[in-house]
């Protein structure tokens, strides 16, 4: 409905005009600003919605509906969230960094320095915010990356171990087995034999 007359159009308001039950019968506060915990995610949804709107595909309307429902759910979550703390965006950025760079030498102290908090306070806040400890998040991210590399590549297990932030292959194999239920070698073999 809106576009820039010149330069770039920027707006932080969303206007809904819909008779969908999930819009009308919701607890979303009307006329009240809702701070978004991850504005970048909603920005990407808006871009996808705009793209779908200008495409002429068979499933255009269905895709727009699904994307709109996701957007609406994110707004609903944000409106009901008590997590919008002073440090939420910093924690979210830290979590994204962990997921994008699991092989980095993460420690509670390093992570606390990233968000300018004490290590103890970071651990408490991170667990409350995401339901997982920061070091457990690091381990899960590393194992997820290891699984991807084991499936989609021919790298040696020692190279994958190093890429995922493990200095010791035995420690990597032990942690992998604890999380996945088998060794990295057995995992690769089982996945590639099904392909």
Coordinates of N, CA and C in Angstrom, one line a residue:
X1 N 0.8 -1.2 0.0 CA 0.0 0.0 0.0 C 0.9 1.3 0.0
X2 N 2.1 1.2 0.5 CA 2.9 2.4 0.7 C 4.2 2.2 -0.1
X3 N 4.7 3.3 -0.7 CA 6.0 3.3 -1.3 C 6.6 4.6 -1.2
X4 N 7.9 4.7 -1.4 CA 8.7 5.9 -1.3 C 8.4 6.8 -2.5
X5 N 8.3 8.1 -2.2 CA 8.2 9.1 -3.3 C 9.6 9.3 -3.9
X6 N 10.5 9.3 -3.1 CA 11.9 9.5 -3.5 C 12.8 8.8 -2.4
X7 N 14.0 8.5 -2.8 CA 15.0 7.8 -1.9 C 14.4 6.5 -1.4
X8 N 14.6 6.2 -0.1 CA 14.2 5.0 0.5 C 13.0 5.2 1.5
X9 N 12.0 4.4 1.4 CA 10.9 4.4 2.3 C 11.2 3.6 3.6
X10 N 11.0 4.3 4.7 CA 11.2 3.6 6.0 C 10.0 3.8 6.8
X11 N 9.5 2.7 7.4 CA 8.3 2.8 8.3 C 8.4 1.7 9.3
X12 N 8.1 2.0 10.5 CA 8.1 1.0 11.6 C 6.7 0.7 12.1
X13 N 5.7 0.9 11.2 CA 4.3 0.6 11.6 C 3.8 -0.4 10.6
X14 N 2.9 -1.3 11.0 CA 2.3 -2.2 10.1 C 0.8 -2.0 10.3
X15 N 0.1 -1.9 9.2 CA -1.4 -1.7 9.2 C -2.0 -3.0 8.6
X16 N -2.9 -3.6 9.4 CA -3.6 -4.8 9.0 C -5.0 -4.5 8.5
X17 N -5.4 -4.9 7.4 CA -6.8 -4.8 6.9 C -7.2 -6.2 6.4
X18 N -7.8 -6.9 7.4 CA -8.1 -8.3 7.1 C -9.3 -8.8 7.8
X19 N -10.0 -9.8 7.2 CA -11.2 -10.4 7.9 C -10.8 -11.8 8.3
X20 N -9.6 -12.2 8.3 CA -9.1 -13.5 8.7 C -9.4 -13.7 10.2
X21 N -9.9 -14.8 10.6 CA -10.1 -15.1 12.0 C -8.9 -15.0 12.9
X22 N -7.7 -15.4 12.3 CA -6.5 -15.4 13.1 C -6.1 -13.9 13.4
X23 N -6.6 -13.0 12.6 CA -6.3 -11.6 12.8 C -7.3 -11.0 13.8
X24 N -8.6 -11.3 13.5 CA -9.7 -10.7 14.2 C -9.8 -11.2 15.6
X25 N -9.6 -12.5 15.8 CA -9.8 -13.2 17.1 C -8.5 -13.4 17.9
X26 N -7.7 -12.4 17.9 CA -6.4 -12.6 18.6 C -6.3 -11.6 19.7
X27 N -5.2 -11.9 20.5 CA -4.9 -11.0 21.7 C -3.9 -9.9 21.3
X28 N -3.7 -9.7 20.0 CA -2.7 -8.7 19.5 C -3.3 -7.3 19.9
X29 N -2.5 -6.6 20.7 CA -3.0 -5.2 21.1 C -3.1 -4.3 19.8
X30 N -4.2 -3.6 19.7 CA -4.4 -2.7 18.6 C -4.0 -1.3 18.9
X31 N -3.4 -0.7 18.0 CA -2.9 0.7 18.2 C -1.8 0.9 19.2
X32 N -1.1 -0.2 19.5 CA 0.0 -0.2 20.5 C 1.3 -0.7 19.8
X33 N 2.3 0.1 20.0 CA 3.6 -0.3 19.4 C 4.1 -1.6 20.0
X34 N 4.6 -2.5 19.2 CA 5.1 -3.8 19.7 C 6.6 -3.8 19.4
X35 N 7.5 -3.8 20.4 CA 8.9 -3.9 20.1 C 9.2 -5.3 19.6
X36 N 9.9 -5.4 18.5 CA 10.3 -6.7 17.9 C 11.6 -7.2 18.5
X37 N 11.7 -8.4 18.9 CA 13.0 -8.9 19.5 C 14.0 -9.1 18.4
X38 N 13.6 -9.4 17.1 CA 14.5 -9.6 16.0 C 13.9 -8.9 14.8
X39 N 14.2 -7.6 14.7 CA 13.6 -6.9 13.5 C 14.1 -7.4 12.2
X40 N 15.3 -7.9 12.1 CA 15.9 -8.4 10.9 C 15.1 -9.5 10.3
X41 N 14.6 -10.4 11.2 CA 13.8 -11.5 10.7 C 12.5 -11.0 10.1
X42 N 11.8 -10.1 10.8 CA 10.6 -9.6 10.2 C 10.8 -8.8 8.9
X43 N 12.0 -8.1 8.8 CA 12.3 -7.4 7.6 C 12.4 -8.4 6.5
X44 N 13.0 -9.6 6.7 CA 13.1 -10.6 5.7 C 11.8 -11.1 5.3
X45 N 10.9 -11.3 6.2 CA 9.5 -11.7 5.9 C 8.8 -10.6 5.0
X46 N 9.0 -9.4 5.3 CA 8.4 -8.3 4.5 C 9.0 -8.4 3.1
X47 N 10.3 -8.6 3.0 CA 10.9 -8.7 1.6 C 10.3 -9.9 0.8
X48 N 10.1 -11.0 1.5 CA 9.5 -12.2 0.9 C 8.0 -11.9 0.5
X49 N 7.3 -11.2 1.4 CA 5.9 -10.9 1.1 C 5.8 -10.0 -0.2
X50 N 6.7 -9.0 -0.2 CA 6.7 -8.0 -1.4 C 7.1 -8.8 -2.6
X51 N 8.0 -9.7 -2.6 CA 8.4 -10.4 -3.8 C 7.3 -11.3 -4.2
X52 N 6.7 -12.1 -3.3 CA 5.5 -12.9 -3.7 C 4.4 -12.1 -4.3
X53 N 4.2 -10.9 -3.8 CA 3.1 -10.1 -4.2 C 3.3 -9.7 -5.7
X54 N 4.5 -9.6 -6.2 CA 4.7 -9.2 -7.6 C 5.0 -10.4 -8.5
X55 N 5.0 -11.6 -8.0 CA 5.1 -12.7 -8.8 C 3.8 -13.2 -9.3
X56 N 3.7 -13.9 -10.4 CA 2.5 -14.4 -10.9 C 2.6 -15.9 -11.0
X57 N 2.7 -16.6 -9.9 CA 2.8 -18.0 -9.8 C 1.5 -18.6 -9.3
X58 N 1.4 -19.9 -9.6 CA 0.2 -20.7 -9.2 C -0.1 -20.6 -7.7
X59 N 0.9 -20.6 -6.9 CA 0.7 -20.7 -5.5 C 1.0 -19.3 -4.8
X60 N 0.9 -18.2 -5.5 CA 1.2 -16.9 -5.0 C 0.3 -16.6 -3.8
X61 N -1.0 -16.7 -3.9 CA -1.9 -16.3 -2.8 C -1.6 -17.2 -1.6
X62 N -1.4 -18.5 -1.8 CA -1.2 -19.4 -0.7 C 0.2 -19.0 0.0
X63 N 1.2 -18.7 -0.8 CA 2.5 -18.4 -0.2 C 2.4 -17.1 0.6
X64 N 1.7 -16.1 0.1 CA 1.4 -14.8 0.8 C 0.7 -15.1 2.1
X65 N -0.3 -16.0 2.0 CA -1.0 -16.3 3.3 C -0.2 -16.9 4.3
X66 N 0.7 -17.9 3.9 CA 1.6 -18.5 4.9 C 2.6 -17.5 5.5
X67 N 3.2 -16.7 4.6 CA 4.1 -15.7 5.1 C 3.5 -14.7 6.0
X68 N 2.2 -14.3 5.6 CA 1.5 -13.3 6.5 C 1.2 -14.0 7.9
X69 N 0.8 -15.2 7.9 CA 0.6 -15.9 9.1 C 1.8 -16.0 10.0
X70 N 3.0 -16.3 9.4 CA 4.2 -16.3 10.1 C 4.5 -14.9 10.7
X71 N 4.4 -13.8 9.9 CA 4.6 -12.5 10.4 C 3.7 -12.2 11.5
X72 N 2.4 -12.5 11.4 CA 1.4 -12.3 12.4 C 1.8 -13.0 13.7
X73 N 2.2 -14.3 13.6 CA 2.6 -15.1 14.8 C 3.8 -14.4 15.5
X74 N 4.8 -13.9 14.7 CA 5.9 -13.3 15.3 C 5.5 -12.0 16.0
X75 N 4.6 -11.3 15.5 CA 4.1 -10.1 16.2 C 3.4 -10.4 17.4
X76 N 2.6 -11.5 17.4 CA 1.8 -12.0 18.5 C 2.8 -12.4 19.6
X77 N 3.8 -13.2 19.2 CA 4.9 -13.6 20.2 C 5.5 -12.4 20.9
X78 N 5.9 -11.5 20.0 CA 6.6 -10.3 20.6 C 5.7 -9.5 21.5
X79 N 4.4 -9.4 21.2 CA 3.4 -8.7 22.1 C 3.2 -9.4 23.4
X80 N 3.4 -10.7 23.5 CA 3.2 -11.5 24.7 C 4.4 -11.8 25.4
X81 N 5.6 -11.4 24.8 CA 6.8 -11.8 25.4 C 7.2 -10.9 26.5
X82 N 7.6 -11.5 27.6 CA 8.2 -10.8 28.8 C 9.7 -10.8 28.7
X83 N 10.2 -11.3 27.6 CA 11.7 -11.4 27.4 C 12.3 -10.2 26.8
X84 N 11.5 -9.2 26.4 CA 12.0 -8.0 25.8 C 12.8 -7.2 26.9
X85 N 13.9 -7.8 27.3 CA 14.7 -7.2 28.3 C 15.7 -6.2 27.7
X86 N 16.4 -5.5 28.5 CA 17.3 -4.5 28.1 C 18.4 -5.2 27.3
X87 N 18.8 -6.4 27.5 CA 19.9 -7.1 26.8 C 19.4 -8.1 25.8
X88 N 18.1 -8.1 25.4 CA 17.7 -9.2 24.5 C 18.3 -9.1 23.2
X89 N 18.4 -8.0 22.6 CA 19.0 -7.9 21.2 C 20.5 -8.3 21.3
X90 N 21.2 -7.9 22.3 CA 22.6 -8.4 22.5 C 22.7 -9.9 22.6
X91 N 21.8 -10.5 23.3 CA 21.8 -11.9 23.5 C 21.5 -12.6 22.2
X92 N 20.5 -12.0 21.5 CA 20.1 -12.6 20.2 C 21.3 -12.5 19.2
X93 N 22.0 -11.4 19.2 CA 23.1 -11.2 18.3 C 24.2 -12.2 18.6
X94 N 24.4 -12.4 19.9 CA 25.4 -13.4 20.4 C 25.0 -14.8 19.9
X95 N 23.8 -15.1 20.1 CA 23.3 -16.5 19.7 C 23.5 -16.7 18.2
X96 N 23.2 -15.6 17.4 CA 23.4 -15.7 15.9 C 24.9 -15.9 15.6
X97 N 25.8 -15.2 16.4 CA 27.2 -15.4 16.2 C 27.7 -16.8 16.5
X98 N 27.1 -17.4 17.6 CA 27.5 -18.8 17.9 C 27.0 -19.7 16.8
X99 N 25.8 -19.5 16.3 CA 25.3 -20.4 15.3 C 26.1 -20.3 13.9
X100 N 26.5 -19.0 13.6 CA 27.2 -18.8 12.4 C 28.7 -19.2 12.5
X101 N 29.3 -19.1 13.7 CA 30.7 -19.4 13.9 C 30.9 -20.4 15.0
X102 N 30.4 -21.6 15.0 CA 30.5 -22.5 16.1 C 31.9 -23.0 16.4
X103 N 32.8 -22.9 15.4 CA 34.2 -23.3 15.6 C 35.0 -22.3 16.3
X104 N 34.5 -21.1 16.5 CA 35.3 -20.1 17.2 C 35.5 -20.6 18.7
X105 N 36.6 -20.1 19.3 CA 36.9 -20.5 20.6 C 36.0 -19.8 21.6
X106 N 34.8 -20.4 21.8 CA 33.8 -19.8 22.7 C 34.0 -20.3 24.1
X107 N 33.9 -19.4 25.0 CA 33.9 -19.7 26.5 C 32.9 -18.7 27.1
X108 N 32.5 -19.0 28.3 CA 31.5 -18.1 28.9 C 32.1 -16.7 29.1
X109 N 33.4 -16.7 29.4 CA 34.1 -15.3 29.5 C 34.1 -14.6 28.2
X110 N 34.4 -15.3 27.1 CA 34.4 -14.6 25.8 C 33.0 -14.1 25.4
X111 N 32.0 -15.0 25.7 CA 30.6 -14.6 25.4 C 30.2 -13.4 26.2
X112 N 30.6 -13.4 27.5 CA 30.2 -12.3 28.4 C 30.8 -11.0 28.0
X113 N 32.1 -11.1 27.5 CA 32.7 -9.9 27.0 C 32.0 -9.3 25.8
X114 N 31.5 -10.2 24.9 CA 30.8 -9.8 23.7 C 29.6 -9.0 24.0
X115 N 28.9 -9.3 25.1 CA 27.6 -8.6 25.5 C 27.8 -7.7 26.7
X116 N 29.0 -7.5 27.1 CA 29.4 -6.6 28.2 C 28.6 -6.9 29.5
X117 N 28.6 -8.2 29.8 CA 27.9 -8.7 31.1 C 28.9 -9.5 31.8
X118 N 28.6 -9.7 33.1 CA 29.5 -10.6 33.9 C 29.2 -12.0 33.5
X119 N 30.1 -13.0 33.5 CA 29.9 -14.3 33.1 C 28.7 -15.0 33.8
X120 N 28.5 -14.8 35.1 CA 27.4 -15.3 35.9 C 26.1 -14.8 35.4
X121 N 26.0 -13.5 35.2 CA 24.8 -12.9 34.8 C 24.4 -13.3 33.4
X122 N 25.4 -13.4 32.5 CA 25.2 -13.9 31.2 C 24.6 -15.3 31.2
X123 N 25.1 -16.2 32.0 CA 24.6 -17.6 32.0 C 23.2 -17.6 32.5
X124 N 22.9 -16.8 33.5 CA 21.5 -16.8 34.0 C 20.5 -16.2 33.0
X125 N 20.9 -15.1 32.4 CA 20.1 -14.4 31.4 C 19.9 -15.2 30.1
X126 N 20.9 -15.9 29.7 CA 20.9 -16.7 28.5 C 19.9 -17.9 28.7
X127 N 20.1 -18.5 29.8 CA 19.2 -19.7 30.1 C 17.8 -19.3 30.2
X128 N 17.5 -18.2 30.8 CA 16.2 -17.7 31.0 C 15.6 -17.3 29.6
X129 N 16.4 -16.7 28.8 CA 15.9 -16.2 27.5 C 15.7 -17.3 26.5
X130 N 16.6 -18.2 26.4 CA 16.6 -19.2 25.3 C 16.3 -20.6 25.8
X131 N 16.2 -20.8 27.1 CA 15.9 -22.2 27.6 C 17.1 -23.2 27.5
X132 N 18.3 -22.7 27.3 CA 19.4 -23.5 27.1 C 20.6 -22.7 27.6
X133 N 21.6 -23.4 28.2 CA 22.8 -22.7 28.6 C 23.6 -22.2 27.4
X134 N 24.4 -21.2 27.6 CA 25.2 -20.7 26.4 C 26.2 -21.7 25.9
X135 N 26.9 -22.5 26.8 CA 27.8 -23.5 26.4 C 27.1 -24.7 25.7
X136 N 26.0 -25.0 26.2 CA 25.2 -26.1 25.6 C 24.8 -25.7 24.1
X137 N 24.5 -24.4 24.0 CA 24.2 -23.9 22.6 C 25.4 -24.0 21.7
X138 N 26.5 -23.7 22.2 CA 27.8 -23.8 21.5 C 28.0 -25.2 21.0
X139 N 27.8 -26.2 22.0 CA 28.0 -27.6 21.7 C 27.0 -28.1 20.6
X140 N 25.8 -27.7 20.8 CA 24.7 -28.1 19.8 C 25.0 -27.5 18.4
X141 N 25.5 -26.3 18.3 CA 25.9 -25.6 17.1 C 27.0 -26.4 16.4
X142 N 28.0 -26.7 17.2 CA 29.2 -27.5 16.7 C 28.8 -28.8 16.2
X143 N 28.0 -29.5 16.9 CA 27.5 -30.9 16.4 C 26.7 -30.8 15.2
X144 N 25.8 -29.7 15.1 CA 25.0 -29.5 13.9 C 25.9 -29.3 12.7
X145 N 26.9 -28.4 12.9 CA 27.9 -28.2 11.8 C 28.6 -29.5 11.4
X146 N 29.1 -30.2 12.4 CA 29.8 -31.5 12.1 C 28.9 -32.4 11.3
X147 N 27.6 -32.5 11.7 CA 26.7 -33.4 10.9 C 26.6 -33.0 9.5
X148 N 26.5 -31.7 9.3 CA 26.4 -31.1 7.9 C 27.6 -31.5 7.1
X149 N 28.8 -31.3 7.7 CA 30.0 -31.6 7.0 C 30.2 -33.1 6.8
X150 N 29.8 -33.9 7.7 CA 29.9 -35.4 7.5 C 29.0 -35.8 6.4
X151 N 27.8 -35.2 6.3 CA 26.9 -35.6 5.2 C 27.3 -35.1 3.9
X152 N 27.6 -33.8 3.8 CA 27.9 -33.1 2.6 C 29.4 -32.7 2.4
X153 N 30.2 -33.7 2.3 CA 31.6 -33.4 2.1 C 32.4 -34.7 2.3
X154 N 33.7 -34.6 1.9 CA 34.6 -35.7 2.0 C 35.7 -35.3 3.0
X155 N 35.6 -34.3 3.8 CA 36.6 -33.9 4.7 C 36.9 -35.0 5.7
X156 N 38.2 -35.1 6.1 CA 38.5 -36.0 7.2 C 37.9 -35.6 8.5
X157 N 37.7 -36.6 9.3 CA 37.0 -36.3 10.6 C 37.9 -35.4 11.4
X158 N 39.2 -35.5 11.4 CA 40.1 -34.6 12.1 C 39.9 -33.2 11.6
X159 N 39.7 -33.0 10.3 CA 39.5 -31.6 9.8 C 38.2 -31.1 10.2
X160 N 37.2 -31.9 10.2 CA 35.8 -31.5 10.7 C 35.9 -31.1 12.2
X161 N 36.6 -31.9 12.9 CA 36.7 -31.7 14.4 C 37.4 -30.3 14.6
X162 N 38.4 -30.0 13.9 CA 39.1 -28.7 14.0 C 38.2 -27.6 13.6
X163 N 37.5 -27.8 12.4 CA 36.6 -26.7 11.9 C 35.5 -26.4 13.0
X164 N 35.0 -27.4 13.7 CA 34.0 -27.2 14.7 C 34.5 -26.8 16.1
X165 N 35.8 -26.4 16.1 CA 36.3 -25.8 17.4 C 36.9 -26.8 18.4
X166 N 37.1 -28.1 18.0 CA 37.7 -29.1 18.9 C 39.2 -29.2 18.6
X167 N 40.0 -29.1 19.6 CA 41.4 -29.2 19.4 C 41.8 -30.7 19.5
X168 N 40.9 -31.5 20.0 CA 41.2 -32.9 20.3 C 40.1 -33.8 19.6
X169 N 40.5 -34.6 18.7 CA 39.6 -35.4 17.9 C 38.8 -36.4 18.8
X170 N 39.5 -36.9 19.8 CA 38.9 -37.9 20.7 C 37.7 -37.2 21.5
X171 N 38.0 -36.0 21.9 CA 37.0 -35.2 22.6 C 35.8 -34.9 21.7
X172 N 36.1 -34.6 20.5 CA 35.0 -34.3 19.5 C 34.2 -35.6 19.3
X173 N 34.9 -36.7 19.1 CA 34.2 -38.0 18.9 C 33.3 -38.4 20.1
X174 N 33.8 -38.2 21.3 CA 33.1 -38.5 22.5 C 31.9 -37.6 22.6
X175 N 32.0 -36.3 22.3 CA 30.9 -35.4 22.5 C 29.9 -35.6 21.4
X176 N 30.3 -36.0 20.2 CA 29.4 -36.3 19.1 C 28.6 -37.5 19.4
X177 N 29.3 -38.5 19.9 CA 28.6 -39.8 20.3 C 27.6 -39.5 21.4
X178 N 27.9 -38.7 22.3 CA 27.0 -38.4 23.4 C 25.7 -37.7 22.9
X179 N 25.9 -36.8 21.9 CA 24.8 -36.0 21.4 C 24.0 -36.8 20.3
X180 N 24.7 -37.5 19.5 CA 24.0 -38.2 18.3 C 23.7 -39.6 18.5
X181 N 24.5 -40.3 19.4 CA 24.3 -41.7 19.7 C 25.2 -42.6 18.9
X182 N 26.1 -42.1 18.1 CA 27.1 -42.9 17.4 C 28.3 -42.0 17.1
X183 N 29.4 -42.6 16.7 CA 30.6 -41.9 16.4 C 30.4 -41.1 15.0
X184 N 31.2 -40.1 14.8 CA 31.2 -39.4 13.5 C 31.3 -40.3 12.3
X185 N 32.2 -41.3 12.4 CA 32.5 -42.2 11.3 C 31.2 -43.0 11.0
X186 N 30.6 -43.6 12.1 CA 29.4 -44.4 12.0 C 28.2 -43.5 11.4
X187 N 28.2 -42.3 11.9 CA 27.1 -41.4 11.4 C 27.2 -41.2 9.9
X188 N 28.5 -40.8 9.4 CA 28.7 -40.6 8.0 C 28.3 -41.9 7.2
X189 N 28.7 -43.0 7.7 CA 28.5 -44.3 7.0 C 27.0 -44.5 6.9
X190 N 26.3 -44.3 8.0 CA 24.8 -44.6 8.0 C 24.1 -43.7 7.1
X191 N 24.5 -42.4 7.0 CA 23.8 -41.4 6.2 C 24.1 -41.7 4.7
X192 N 25.4 -41.9 4.4 CA 25.8 -42.1 3.0 C 25.3 -43.4 2.4
X193 N 25.1 -44.4 3.3 CA 24.6 -45.7 2.8 C 23.1 -45.6 2.4
X194 N 22.4 -44.6 3.0 CA 20.9 -44.4 2.7 C 20.7 -43.5 1.5
X195 N 21.8 -42.9 1.0 CA 21.7 -42.0 -0.1 C 21.7 -42.7 -1.5

